Amino acid sequence: MIEIKDLYKSFGKNQVLKGVDLTIPRGQITAVLGPNGSGKTTVLKSILGLVVPDQGMITYQGHPLDKSGNYRHQIGYLPQIARFPDNLRVRELFDMIQDLRSEKSDISSLVENFKLQPFMRQRLRNLSGGTRQKVNTILTFMFDCELYILDEPTAGLDPVAMIKLKELITNRQEQGSTFLLTTHIMSLVEELADHIIFLLDGRIHYHGPLQDLKSLHGEANLERAIARILESNGDGSTKSKSPTHA
Amino acid sequence: MLKILKYSFFDLSRSYWSYCYLLFFLITTTVLLYLSQDPFKVMVSLLNIVLILTPLIGIMLGTMYFYNSREFAELLLAQPIKRTSVFLGQYLGLSLSLTLSFLLGMGLPFLFFGVFGSDHTLDFLMLIAVGVLLTLVFTALAFVVASRFENKLKGFGLAILVWLSLAVLYDGLMLILMLVFESYPLEKAVLAAVLFNPIDLSRILIMLRLDISALLGFTGAVFNAFLGTTQGMLVAFLALLLWVTSPVFGFLHVIRGKDF
């Protein structure tokens, strides 16, 4: 569905991506993992056109990303930090995004799921962090999209909301949507993800099915497998597996 | 773009700043009109407030607005909307909101005082036009500064510096240059130099209209002598329009290559 070829990006002197090649398979949940500063968010933002790559090519459905941004009709994006205009009310924000996309959406079930009814008339500046994240989640899922890009989707969510979010993700996947997400919560990855992309220092260290990653390192637990990769990379004694394409 | 404009304007119309700005002009204009009873004199008094304050408010609120809406812009950019439309919409929304505060704040008191239909209608309209143009110029300059500098402190510092240079330092520098090179014919150089300062241009535009030669100053006198009143006003007006469009193109250019 998405193909990235030879992607390079630096912010000032900091070279964040050093030649990323990958393919995101359709209809699956792909988790982008890696330590802080490994370039996860930069990869996601490059696909969205928020970050302008220095070099490389990204194609969506076989077409290069176009500047008009029309392909984003097919994408729902959940950013890491959720901030909105202070003076808008929650209801107005939902109406606004529908208006901007010129698409109608029935959000009542989403609002009910995330228990947001009491906040619909409140101004966005008065909301707590967790409630903002719920608003953010509804904004992402209010349209039926081919692709959802979730950057740390569980940050600030309470356990009930987290369960609702997981249900939402599996439901949409069953309807054929593709997911690309980053998270530091390994249990979430194990529960949801089909594919893993492991980024380390701006390069792809592993790209393939979740199960293969575990068996490759002889660990039943993903967290330990990841720790193994980091350890072996740290002392440099073990040769890392070359990127494989799904 | 129009939708972004609508929502930016809507958001700002609920902001505390817009009302402060409106109230300031409303109170100042009303008090001045009440005290002097002569709309012409009030216009001359307001002239300096307009020349100094609209650029300052434009550039400060512009910078603040750009930085504050950073994360929200990110959300908008993830929607199927063109990058340039998002920021052009925000720029126009902010300019419209500031312009409206200025128009209402200055316009309403004069309206009640009955300036329209009097001899000073055109003078008043010129003052308003200059205020609006300066708002557009300095909001655009704010967007250039804020889009170029990620660091807010640097951005605000530079914004203040831009305003200070154009509003205060520029005149001082011109004066020093004129003193140093007084034995040379400076008229053409000064004429050219004026075109590079939107605040000077606005001042001359109004002075030519109000025909107050005592306040015209050297630059204004040169302008008048070389171009005559009508032609001088036309040149100044066109130069001001250029001052609006070039920073707008400038920030749109920066935006195209910017990472969010």
Short mmCIF file of C-alpha atoms in Angstrom, two decimals:
data_model
loop_
_atom_site.label_atom_id
_atom_site.label_comp_id
_atom_site.label_asym_id
_atom_site.label_seq_id
_atom_site.Cartn_x
_atom_site.Cartn_y
_atom_site.Cartn_z
CA MET A 1 0.00 0.00 0.00
CA ILE A 2 2.84 2.37 0.87
CA GLU A 3 6.30 2.04 -0.50
CA ILE A 4 9.23 4.01 0.82
CA LYS A 5 12.50 4.00 -1.08
CA ASP A 6 15.82 5.32 0.13
CA LEU A 7 14.42 7.96 2.47
CA TYR A 8 16.87 10.45 3.98
CA LYS A 9 16.05 13.27 6.34
CA SER A 10 18.11 15.47 8.58
CA PHE A 11 17.08 18.23 10.96
CA GLY A 12 20.02 20.60 10.99
CA LYS A 13 23.09 18.54 11.81
CA ASN A 14 21.03 15.69 13.13
CA GLN A 15 20.67 12.99 10.46
CA VAL A 16 17.44 11.28 11.51
CA LEU A 17 16.74 8.93 8.60
CA LYS A 18 19.65 7.34 6.79
CA GLY A 19 18.18 5.49 3.87
CA VAL A 20 14.91 3.86 4.89
CA ASP A 21 13.36 1.33 2.51
CA LEU A 22 10.09 -0.32 3.39
CA THR A 23 6.74 -1.55 2.22
CA ILE A 24 3.63 -1.30 4.35
CA PRO A 25 1.35 -4.28 3.62
CA ARG A 26 -2.32 -3.59 3.02
CA GLY A 27 -4.94 -4.63 5.56
CA GLN A 28 -2.44 -5.31 8.33
CA ILE A 29 -1.34 -3.61 11.50
CA THR A 30 2.27 -2.55 11.30
CA ALA A 31 4.02 -1.31 14.42
CA VAL A 32 7.02 0.99 14.05
CA LEU A 33 9.28 0.41 17.02
CA GLY A 34 12.57 1.82 18.14
CA PRO A 35 14.19 3.83 20.91
CA ASN A 36 13.53 7.54 21.37
CA GLY A 37 14.92 9.61 18.54
CA SER A 38 15.23 6.66 16.16
CA GLY A 39 13.08 8.38 13.53
CA LYS A 40 9.68 6.70 14.03
CA THR A 41 7.64 9.88 13.99
CA THR A 42 9.69 11.26 11.09
CA VAL A 43 8.77 8.22 8.97
CA LEU A 44 5.07 8.63 9.80
CA LYS A 45 5.15 12.37 9.14
CA SER A 46 6.94 11.85 5.82
CA ILE A 47 4.08 9.65 4.66
CA LEU A 48 1.62 12.38 5.67
CA GLY A 49 3.65 15.05 3.90
CA LEU A 50 4.24 16.94 7.15
CA VAL A 51 7.97 16.39 6.89
CA VAL A 52 9.69 17.13 3.60
CA PRO A 53 12.33 14.42 2.95
CA ASP A 54 15.81 15.41 1.77
CA GLN A 55 15.97 12.46 -0.57
CA GLY A 56 13.95 9.39 -1.43
CA MET A 57 10.56 8.45 -2.79
CA ILE A 58 7.26 7.62 -1.15
CA THR A 59 4.40 6.14 -3.11
CA TYR A 60 0.86 5.67 -1.86
CA GLN A 61 -1.26 3.17 -3.81
CA GLY A 62 1.42 3.24 -6.48
CA HIS A 63 1.36 7.02 -6.92
CA PRO A 64 3.94 9.48 -5.62
CA LEU A 65 2.56 11.75 -2.87
CA ASP A 66 0.97 14.81 -4.46
CA LYS A 67 1.29 18.31 -3.04
CA SER A 68 -2.44 19.03 -3.12
CA GLY A 69 -2.78 16.46 -0.34
CA ASN A 70 -5.84 14.77 -1.87
CA TYR A 71 -4.52 11.34 -0.88
CA ARG A 72 -4.98 12.36 2.76
CA HIS A 73 -8.73 11.86 2.27
CA GLN A 74 -7.83 8.20 2.74
CA ILE A 75 -5.78 8.70 5.90
CA GLY A 76 -6.74 9.18 9.52
CA TYR A 77 -3.88 10.57 11.61
CA LEU A 78 -3.50 10.61 15.37
CA PRO A 79 -0.67 12.97 16.33
CA GLN A 80 1.49 12.50 19.40
CA ILE A 81 0.58 15.85 20.95
CA ALA A 82 -2.98 17.03 20.70
CA ARG A 83 -3.51 20.76 20.75
CA PHE A 84 -6.43 22.63 19.33
CA PRO A 85 -7.57 26.26 19.05
CA ASP A 86 -8.27 27.35 22.61
CA ASN A 87 -11.52 29.09 21.94
CA LEU A 88 -13.31 26.31 20.08
CA ARG A 89 -15.73 23.92 21.74
CA VAL A 90 -15.40 20.15 21.30
CA ARG A 91 -18.56 19.91 19.18
CA GLU A 92 -17.38 22.78 16.98
CA LEU A 93 -14.04 21.09 16.41
CA PHE A 94 -15.72 17.90 15.18
CA ASP A 95 -18.02 19.91 12.91
CA MET A 96 -15.08 21.91 11.64
CA ILE A 97 -13.01 18.90 10.60
CA GLN A 98 -16.04 17.42 8.81
CA ASP A 99 -16.54 20.72 7.06
CA LEU A 100 -12.85 20.99 6.10
CA ARG A 101 -12.82 17.50 4.64
CA SER A 102 -16.23 18.01 3.06
CA GLU A 103 -17.24 14.65 4.48
CA LYS A 104 -20.10 13.84 6.83
CA SER A 105 -19.68 11.45 9.68
CA ASP A 106 -21.85 10.09 12.46
CA ILE A 107 -19.75 10.42 15.56
CA SER A 108 -22.42 9.62 18.14
CA SER A 109 -21.26 6.04 18.77
CA LEU A 110 -17.63 7.14 19.08
CA VAL A 111 -18.58 9.91 21.50
CA GLU A 112 -20.54 7.40 23.53
CA ASN A 113 -17.73 4.84 23.52
CA PHE A 114 -15.22 7.32 24.84
CA LYS A 115 -17.75 8.90 27.24
CA LEU A 116 -17.29 12.37 25.80
CA GLN A 117 -20.93 13.56 25.94
CA PRO A 118 -20.40 15.73 29.05
CA PHE A 119 -17.54 17.57 27.34
CA MET A 120 -19.11 18.32 23.97
CA ARG A 121 -20.01 21.90 24.90
CA GLN A 122 -16.78 22.67 26.70
CA ARG A 123 -13.98 24.78 25.35
CA LEU A 124 -10.93 22.80 24.31
CA ARG A 125 -8.58 24.78 26.55
CA ASN A 126 -10.44 23.55 29.63
CA LEU A 127 -9.99 19.85 28.87
CA SER A 128 -7.58 17.56 30.70
CA GLY A 129 -4.78 15.80 28.82
CA GLY A 130 -6.58 12.46 28.72
CA THR A 131 -9.81 14.03 27.48
CA ARG A 132 -7.91 15.86 24.75
CA GLN A 133 -6.43 12.55 23.68
CA LYS A 134 -9.95 11.10 23.47
CA VAL A 135 -11.04 14.04 21.33
CA ASN A 136 -7.97 13.42 19.21
CA THR A 137 -8.87 9.72 18.88
CA ILE A 138 -12.40 10.53 17.72
CA LEU A 139 -11.02 13.02 15.19
CA THR A 140 -8.84 10.26 13.80
CA PHE A 141 -11.54 7.62 13.59
CA MET A 142 -14.51 9.75 12.58
CA PHE A 143 -14.05 8.87 8.91
CA ASP A 144 -13.70 5.42 7.40
CA CYS A 145 -10.20 5.53 6.02
CA GLU A 146 -8.01 3.09 4.12
CA LEU A 147 -5.06 3.89 6.33
CA TYR A 148 -4.74 4.99 9.93
CA ILE A 149 -1.48 6.44 11.20
CA LEU A 150 -1.33 6.44 15.00
CA ASP A 151 1.56 8.09 16.81
CA GLU A 152 1.58 6.91 20.45
CA PRO A 153 -2.18 6.35 20.48
CA THR A 154 -2.40 5.22 24.09
CA ALA A 155 -0.62 8.18 25.68
CA GLY A 156 -2.77 9.58 28.47
CA LEU A 157 -5.70 7.21 27.97
CA ASP A 158 -7.31 5.48 30.95
CA PRO A 159 -7.69 1.65 30.88
CA VAL A 160 -11.32 1.79 29.77
CA ALA A 161 -10.55 4.12 26.88
CA MET A 162 -7.55 1.97 26.00
CA ILE A 163 -9.76 -1.11 25.65
CA LYS A 164 -12.19 0.87 23.49
CA LEU A 165 -9.32 2.02 21.32
CA LYS A 166 -8.08 -1.55 20.81
CA GLU A 167 -11.60 -2.65 19.87
CA LEU A 168 -11.83 0.20 17.44
CA ILE A 169 -8.54 -0.75 15.82
CA THR A 170 -9.46 -4.44 15.43
CA ASN A 171 -12.93 -3.56 14.10
CA ARG A 172 -11.56 -1.24 11.47
CA GLN A 173 -8.92 -3.77 10.50
CA GLU A 174 -11.60 -6.37 9.98
CA GLN A 175 -13.30 -3.90 7.65
CA GLY A 176 -10.10 -3.77 5.61
CA SER A 177 -8.21 -0.76 6.96
CA THR A 178 -4.44 -0.70 7.22
CA PHE A 179 -2.71 0.54 10.37
CA LEU A 180 0.66 2.06 10.99
CA LEU A 181 1.40 2.85 14.62
CA THR A 182 4.19 3.70 17.01
CA THR A 183 4.14 2.88 20.69
CA HIS A 184 6.42 2.04 23.56
CA ILE A 185 3.93 -0.37 25.09
CA MET A 186 5.07 -3.81 23.96
CA SER A 187 1.96 -5.61 25.23
CA LEU A 188 -0.10 -3.49 22.85
CA VAL A 189 2.16 -4.45 19.97
CA GLU A 190 1.93 -8.13 20.83
CA GLU A 191 -1.82 -7.91 21.08
CA LEU A 192 -2.42 -6.00 17.86
CA ALA A 193 0.46 -5.94 15.44
CA ASP A 194 0.99 -8.30 12.52
CA HIS A 195 4.16 -6.68 11.30
CA ILE A 196 7.08 -5.01 13.01
CA ILE A 197 9.40 -2.35 11.69
CA PHE A 198 12.30 -1.83 14.04
CA LEU A 199 14.15 1.44 13.51
CA LEU A 200 17.52 2.03 15.03
CA ASP A 201 19.58 5.13 14.48
CA GLY A 202 17.73 6.12 11.33
CA ARG A 203 17.96 2.75 9.62
CA ILE A 204 15.65 -0.21 9.44
CA HIS A 205 16.98 -2.93 11.65
CA TYR A 206 14.18 -5.43 11.24
CA HIS A 207 11.16 -5.53 9.01
CA GLY A 208 8.89 -8.53 8.99
CA PRO A 209 6.20 -10.49 10.83
CA LEU A 210 6.07 -10.19 14.61
CA GLN A 211 6.43 -13.93 15.06
CA ASP A 212 9.66 -14.06 13.06
CA LEU A 213 11.26 -11.39 15.22
CA LYS A 214 10.63 -13.42 18.35
CA SER A 215 11.86 -16.70 16.89
CA LEU A 216 14.89 -15.02 15.35
CA HIS A 217 16.10 -14.04 18.78
CA GLY A 218 14.83 -17.17 20.49
CA GLU A 219 12.56 -15.24 22.81
CA ALA A 220 8.88 -15.87 23.50
CA ASN A 221 8.46 -12.35 24.71
CA LEU A 222 8.67 -9.33 22.38
CA GLU A 223 10.11 -7.02 25.00
CA ARG A 224 13.04 -9.39 25.53
CA ALA A 225 13.55 -9.83 21.80
CA ILE A 226 13.74 -6.05 21.42
CA ALA A 227 16.13 -5.83 24.36
CA ARG A 228 18.31 -8.44 22.64
CA ILE A 229 18.46 -6.33 19.48
CA LEU A 230 19.44 -3.25 21.46
CA GLU A 231 22.07 -5.14 23.45
CA SER A 232 23.63 -6.77 20.42
CA ASN A 233 23.65 -3.42 18.66
CA GLY A 234 25.21 -1.78 21.68
CA ASP A 235 28.33 -3.98 21.83
CA GLY A 236 28.37 -4.44 18.05
CA SER A 237 29.44 -8.08 18.37
CA THR A 238 26.39 -9.61 16.71
CA LYS A 239 25.62 -8.88 13.12
CA SER A 240 22.10 -7.57 12.73
CA LYS A 241 19.62 -9.16 10.40
CA SER A 242 19.43 -7.32 7.11
CA PRO A 243 16.08 -5.71 6.31
CA THR A 244 13.53 -8.04 4.80
CA HIS A 245 10.50 -6.84 2.93
CA ALA A 246 7.07 -8.11 3.59
CA MET B 1 -8.51 28.19 2.14
CA LEU B 2 -11.74 30.07 2.71
CA LYS B 3 -12.81 27.49 5.25
CA ILE B 4 -9.55 27.88 7.17
CA LEU B 5 -10.01 31.65 7.02
CA LYS B 6 -13.51 31.28 8.40
CA TYR B 7 -12.41 29.15 11.34
CA SER B 8 -9.33 31.24 12.15
CA PHE B 9 -11.48 34.33 12.17
CA PHE B 10 -14.12 32.59 14.25
CA ASP B 11 -11.50 31.44 16.76
CA LEU B 12 -9.98 34.92 17.01
CA SER B 13 -13.35 36.62 17.29
CA ARG B 14 -13.61 34.95 20.69
CA SER B 15 -10.17 35.97 21.77
CA TYR B 16 -9.54 38.48 24.49
CA TRP B 17 -6.89 40.25 22.40
CA SER B 18 -9.26 41.22 19.61
CA TYR B 19 -11.51 42.97 22.11
CA CYS B 20 -8.64 44.78 23.84
CA TYR B 21 -7.47 46.09 20.49
CA LEU B 22 -10.98 47.16 19.54
CA LEU B 23 -11.57 48.86 22.90
CA PHE B 24 -8.26 50.71 22.72
CA PHE B 25 -9.14 52.37 19.41
CA LEU B 26 -12.73 52.92 20.45
CA ILE B 27 -11.75 54.72 23.66
CA THR B 28 -8.84 56.71 22.20
CA THR B 29 -10.83 57.92 19.21
CA THR B 30 -13.91 58.78 21.27
CA VAL B 31 -11.90 60.66 23.89
CA LEU B 32 -9.93 62.60 21.29
CA LEU B 33 -13.07 63.50 19.35
CA TYR B 34 -14.86 64.52 22.52
CA LEU B 35 -11.98 66.68 23.73
CA SER B 36 -11.03 68.44 20.51
CA GLN B 37 -14.35 68.53 18.63
CA ASP B 38 -12.35 68.89 15.40
CA PRO B 39 -12.17 65.70 13.32
CA PHE B 40 -9.21 67.01 11.33
CA LYS B 41 -7.08 67.55 14.43
CA VAL B 42 -8.11 64.18 15.79
CA MET B 43 -7.03 62.52 12.56
CA VAL B 44 -3.60 64.10 12.84
CA SER B 45 -3.33 62.92 16.45
CA LEU B 46 -4.49 59.43 15.51
CA LEU B 47 -2.07 59.31 12.62
CA ASN B 48 0.91 58.64 14.85
CA ILE B 49 -0.98 56.09 16.88
CA VAL B 50 -1.93 54.28 13.68
CA LEU B 51 1.61 54.45 12.29
CA ILE B 52 3.21 53.05 15.43
CA LEU B 53 0.55 50.83 16.94
CA THR B 54 -0.98 48.90 14.01
CA PRO B 55 2.47 47.61 12.95
CA LEU B 56 3.35 46.67 16.53
CA ILE B 57 0.10 44.85 17.20
CA GLY B 58 0.19 43.22 13.74
CA ILE B 59 3.68 41.83 14.15
CA MET B 60 3.31 40.76 17.80
CA LEU B 61 -0.10 39.11 17.46
CA GLY B 62 0.97 37.57 14.17
CA THR B 63 4.02 35.96 15.73
CA MET B 64 2.06 34.83 18.77
CA TYR B 65 -0.75 33.41 16.66
CA PHE B 66 1.62 31.49 14.41
CA TYR B 67 3.44 29.89 17.34
CA ASN B 68 0.24 29.15 19.24
CA SER B 69 -1.44 27.44 16.34
CA ARG B 70 1.61 25.29 15.57
CA GLU B 71 0.16 21.97 16.75
CA PHE B 72 -3.23 22.79 15.35
CA ALA B 73 -1.64 23.55 11.99
CA GLU B 74 -0.17 20.05 12.20
CA LEU B 75 -3.66 18.62 12.58
CA LEU B 76 -4.88 20.67 9.62
CA LEU B 77 -1.92 19.64 7.48
CA ALA B 78 -2.83 16.00 8.04
CA GLN B 79 -6.19 16.74 6.41
CA PRO B 80 -6.61 16.76 2.64
CA ILE B 81 -5.83 20.47 2.39
CA LYS B 82 -2.95 22.12 0.58
CA ARG B 83 -0.16 23.41 2.80
CA THR B 84 -0.24 26.92 1.38
CA SER B 85 -4.04 27.09 1.78
CA VAL B 86 -3.76 26.32 5.50
CA PHE B 87 -1.35 29.17 6.17
CA LEU B 88 -2.82 31.65 3.73
CA GLY B 89 -6.17 31.01 5.40
CA GLN B 90 -4.70 31.58 8.86
CA TYR B 91 -2.96 34.75 7.70
CA LEU B 92 -6.11 36.16 6.16
CA GLY B 93 -8.18 35.14 9.19
CA LEU B 94 -5.87 36.98 11.55
CA SER B 95 -5.57 40.03 9.28
CA LEU B 96 -9.33 40.17 8.90
CA SER B 97 -9.85 39.99 12.64
CA LEU B 98 -7.31 42.75 13.36
CA THR B 99 -8.66 44.87 10.52
CA LEU B 100 -12.18 44.54 11.83
CA SER B 101 -11.15 45.58 15.36
CA PHE B 102 -9.33 48.57 13.88
CA LEU B 103 -12.19 49.53 11.55
CA LEU B 104 -14.83 49.34 14.26
CA GLY B 105 -12.64 51.01 16.89
CA MET B 106 -11.81 53.98 14.69
CA GLY B 107 -14.86 53.99 12.46
CA LEU B 108 -17.70 53.96 14.96
CA PRO B 109 -16.73 57.13 16.87
CA PHE B 110 -16.15 59.04 13.63
CA LEU B 111 -19.42 57.72 12.27
CA PHE B 112 -21.28 59.07 15.30
CA PHE B 113 -19.40 62.31 15.01
CA GLY B 114 -20.61 62.63 11.45
CA VAL B 115 -17.36 62.64 9.53
CA PHE B 116 -18.96 61.02 6.51
CA GLY B 117 -20.32 63.54 4.07
CA SER B 118 -18.08 66.27 5.53
CA ASP B 119 -14.97 67.69 3.83
CA HIS B 120 -12.82 65.13 5.64
CA THR B 121 -14.42 61.93 4.39
CA LEU B 122 -11.57 61.14 2.00
CA ASP B 123 -8.92 62.07 4.57
CA PHE B 124 -10.52 59.70 7.02
CA LEU B 125 -10.78 56.91 4.47
CA MET B 126 -7.10 57.36 3.69
CA LEU B 127 -6.21 57.00 7.37
CA ILE B 128 -8.28 53.83 7.56
CA ALA B 129 -6.74 52.45 4.36
CA VAL B 130 -3.24 53.05 5.68
CA GLY B 131 -4.06 51.35 8.98
CA VAL B 132 -5.45 48.33 7.15
CA LEU B 133 -2.46 48.11 4.80
CA LEU B 134 0.00 48.36 7.69
CA THR B 135 -1.87 45.59 9.50
CA LEU B 136 -1.60 43.39 6.39
CA VAL B 137 2.11 44.19 5.95
CA PHE B 138 3.14 43.53 9.53
CA THR B 139 1.03 40.41 10.02
CA ALA B 140 2.70 38.99 6.92
CA LEU B 141 6.14 39.98 8.24
CA ALA B 142 5.26 38.23 11.52
CA PHE B 143 4.42 35.06 9.58
CA VAL B 144 7.75 35.26 7.74
CA VAL B 145 9.66 35.57 11.01
CA ALA B 146 7.68 32.90 12.87
CA SER B 147 7.73 30.38 10.04
CA ARG B 148 11.46 30.87 9.60
CA PHE B 149 12.42 30.53 13.28
CA GLU B 150 11.41 27.51 15.29
CA ASN B 151 12.69 29.07 18.52
CA LYS B 152 9.94 31.30 19.93
CA LEU B 153 12.31 33.53 21.84
CA LYS B 154 14.34 34.23 18.71
CA GLY B 155 11.15 34.77 16.74
CA PHE B 156 9.68 37.29 19.16
CA GLY B 157 13.02 39.06 19.48
CA LEU B 158 13.36 39.39 15.76
CA ALA B 159 9.74 40.50 15.36
CA ILE B 160 10.29 43.32 17.85
CA LEU B 161 13.52 44.22 16.11
CA VAL B 162 11.80 44.40 12.71
CA TRP B 163 9.17 46.71 14.14
CA LEU B 164 11.71 48.84 15.99
CA SER B 165 13.90 49.17 12.92
CA LEU B 166 11.09 50.23 10.62
CA ALA B 167 9.21 52.40 13.12
CA VAL B 168 12.09 54.14 14.90
CA LEU B 169 15.63 53.23 13.85
CA TYR B 170 15.11 53.69 10.11
CA ASP B 171 14.31 57.40 10.47
CA GLY B 172 17.28 57.94 12.75
CA LEU B 173 19.59 56.19 10.35
CA MET B 174 18.28 58.25 7.45
CA LEU B 175 18.84 61.43 9.44
CA ILE B 176 22.43 60.47 10.23
CA LEU B 177 23.10 59.59 6.59
CA MET B 178 21.66 62.91 5.48
CA LEU B 179 23.86 64.79 7.92
CA VAL B 180 26.97 62.92 6.86
CA PHE B 181 26.32 63.35 3.15
CA GLU B 182 24.68 66.77 3.32
CA SER B 183 26.94 68.21 0.63
CA TYR B 184 25.68 65.69 -1.92
CA PRO B 185 22.36 65.74 -3.76
CA LEU B 186 20.44 63.17 -1.75
CA GLU B 187 16.92 63.58 -3.08
CA LYS B 188 16.84 60.52 -5.29
CA ALA B 189 18.55 58.31 -2.75
CA VAL B 190 16.06 59.38 -0.09
CA LEU B 191 13.19 58.80 -2.46
CA ALA B 192 14.38 55.27 -3.04
CA ALA B 193 15.06 54.68 0.65
CA VAL B 194 11.50 55.63 1.58
CA LEU B 195 10.17 52.85 -0.62
CA PHE B 196 11.91 50.36 1.65
CA ASN B 197 9.97 51.36 4.73
CA PRO B 198 6.21 50.74 4.81
CA ILE B 199 5.71 53.02 7.82
CA ASP B 200 7.40 55.96 6.08
CA LEU B 201 5.38 55.25 2.96
CA SER B 202 2.17 55.32 4.98
CA ARG B 203 3.14 58.54 6.69
CA ILE B 204 3.81 60.23 3.36
CA LEU B 205 0.62 58.88 1.89
CA ILE B 206 -1.43 60.50 4.65
CA MET B 207 0.58 63.71 4.77
CA LEU B 208 0.10 64.19 1.05
CA ARG B 209 -3.60 63.59 1.43
CA LEU B 210 -4.02 65.84 4.46
CA ASP B 211 -1.72 68.40 2.84
CA ILE B 212 0.09 69.29 6.05
CA SER B 213 3.41 70.45 4.69
CA ALA B 214 4.72 71.29 8.17
CA LEU B 215 4.56 67.62 9.11
CA LEU B 216 5.70 66.33 5.76
CA GLY B 217 9.39 66.21 6.73
CA PHE B 218 12.28 65.95 4.33
CA THR B 219 11.29 62.66 2.75
CA GLY B 220 7.72 63.76 2.26
CA ALA B 221 8.81 67.07 0.76
CA VAL B 222 11.11 65.26 -1.65
CA PHE B 223 8.29 62.92 -2.56
CA ASN B 224 5.96 65.83 -3.16
CA ALA B 225 8.50 67.84 -5.13
CA PHE B 226 9.48 64.96 -7.38
CA LEU B 227 6.22 63.22 -7.98
CA GLY B 228 3.53 65.77 -7.16
CA THR B 229 0.61 64.95 -4.92
CA THR B 230 -1.41 62.55 -7.09
CA GLN B 231 1.49 60.72 -8.64
CA GLY B 232 3.27 60.60 -5.28
CA MET B 233 0.25 59.04 -3.64
CA LEU B 234 -0.07 56.51 -6.41
CA VAL B 235 3.58 55.47 -6.16
CA ALA B 236 3.40 55.24 -2.35
CA PHE B 237 0.21 53.20 -2.57
CA LEU B 238 1.64 50.76 -5.11
CA ALA B 239 4.81 50.39 -3.07
CA LEU B 240 2.69 49.58 -0.01
CA LEU B 241 0.78 46.94 -1.95
CA LEU B 242 4.12 45.42 -2.89
CA TRP B 243 4.99 45.48 0.79
CA VAL B 244 1.90 43.36 1.48
CA THR B 245 2.38 40.83 -1.30
CA SER B 246 6.11 40.18 -1.02
CA PRO B 247 6.13 38.98 2.63
CA VAL B 248 3.03 36.89 1.88
CA PHE B 249 4.89 35.15 -0.94
CA GLY B 250 7.89 35.02 1.37
CA PHE B 251 6.19 33.08 4.13
CA LEU B 252 4.40 30.81 1.68
CA HIS B 253 7.80 29.96 0.23
CA VAL B 254 9.20 29.13 3.68
CA ILE B 255 6.10 27.07 4.49
CA ARG B 256 6.49 24.92 1.37
CA GLY B 257 9.80 23.52 2.55
CA LYS B 258 9.07 23.47 6.29
CA ASP B 259 8.86 20.36 8.47
CA PHE B 260 6.02 20.00 10.96
#
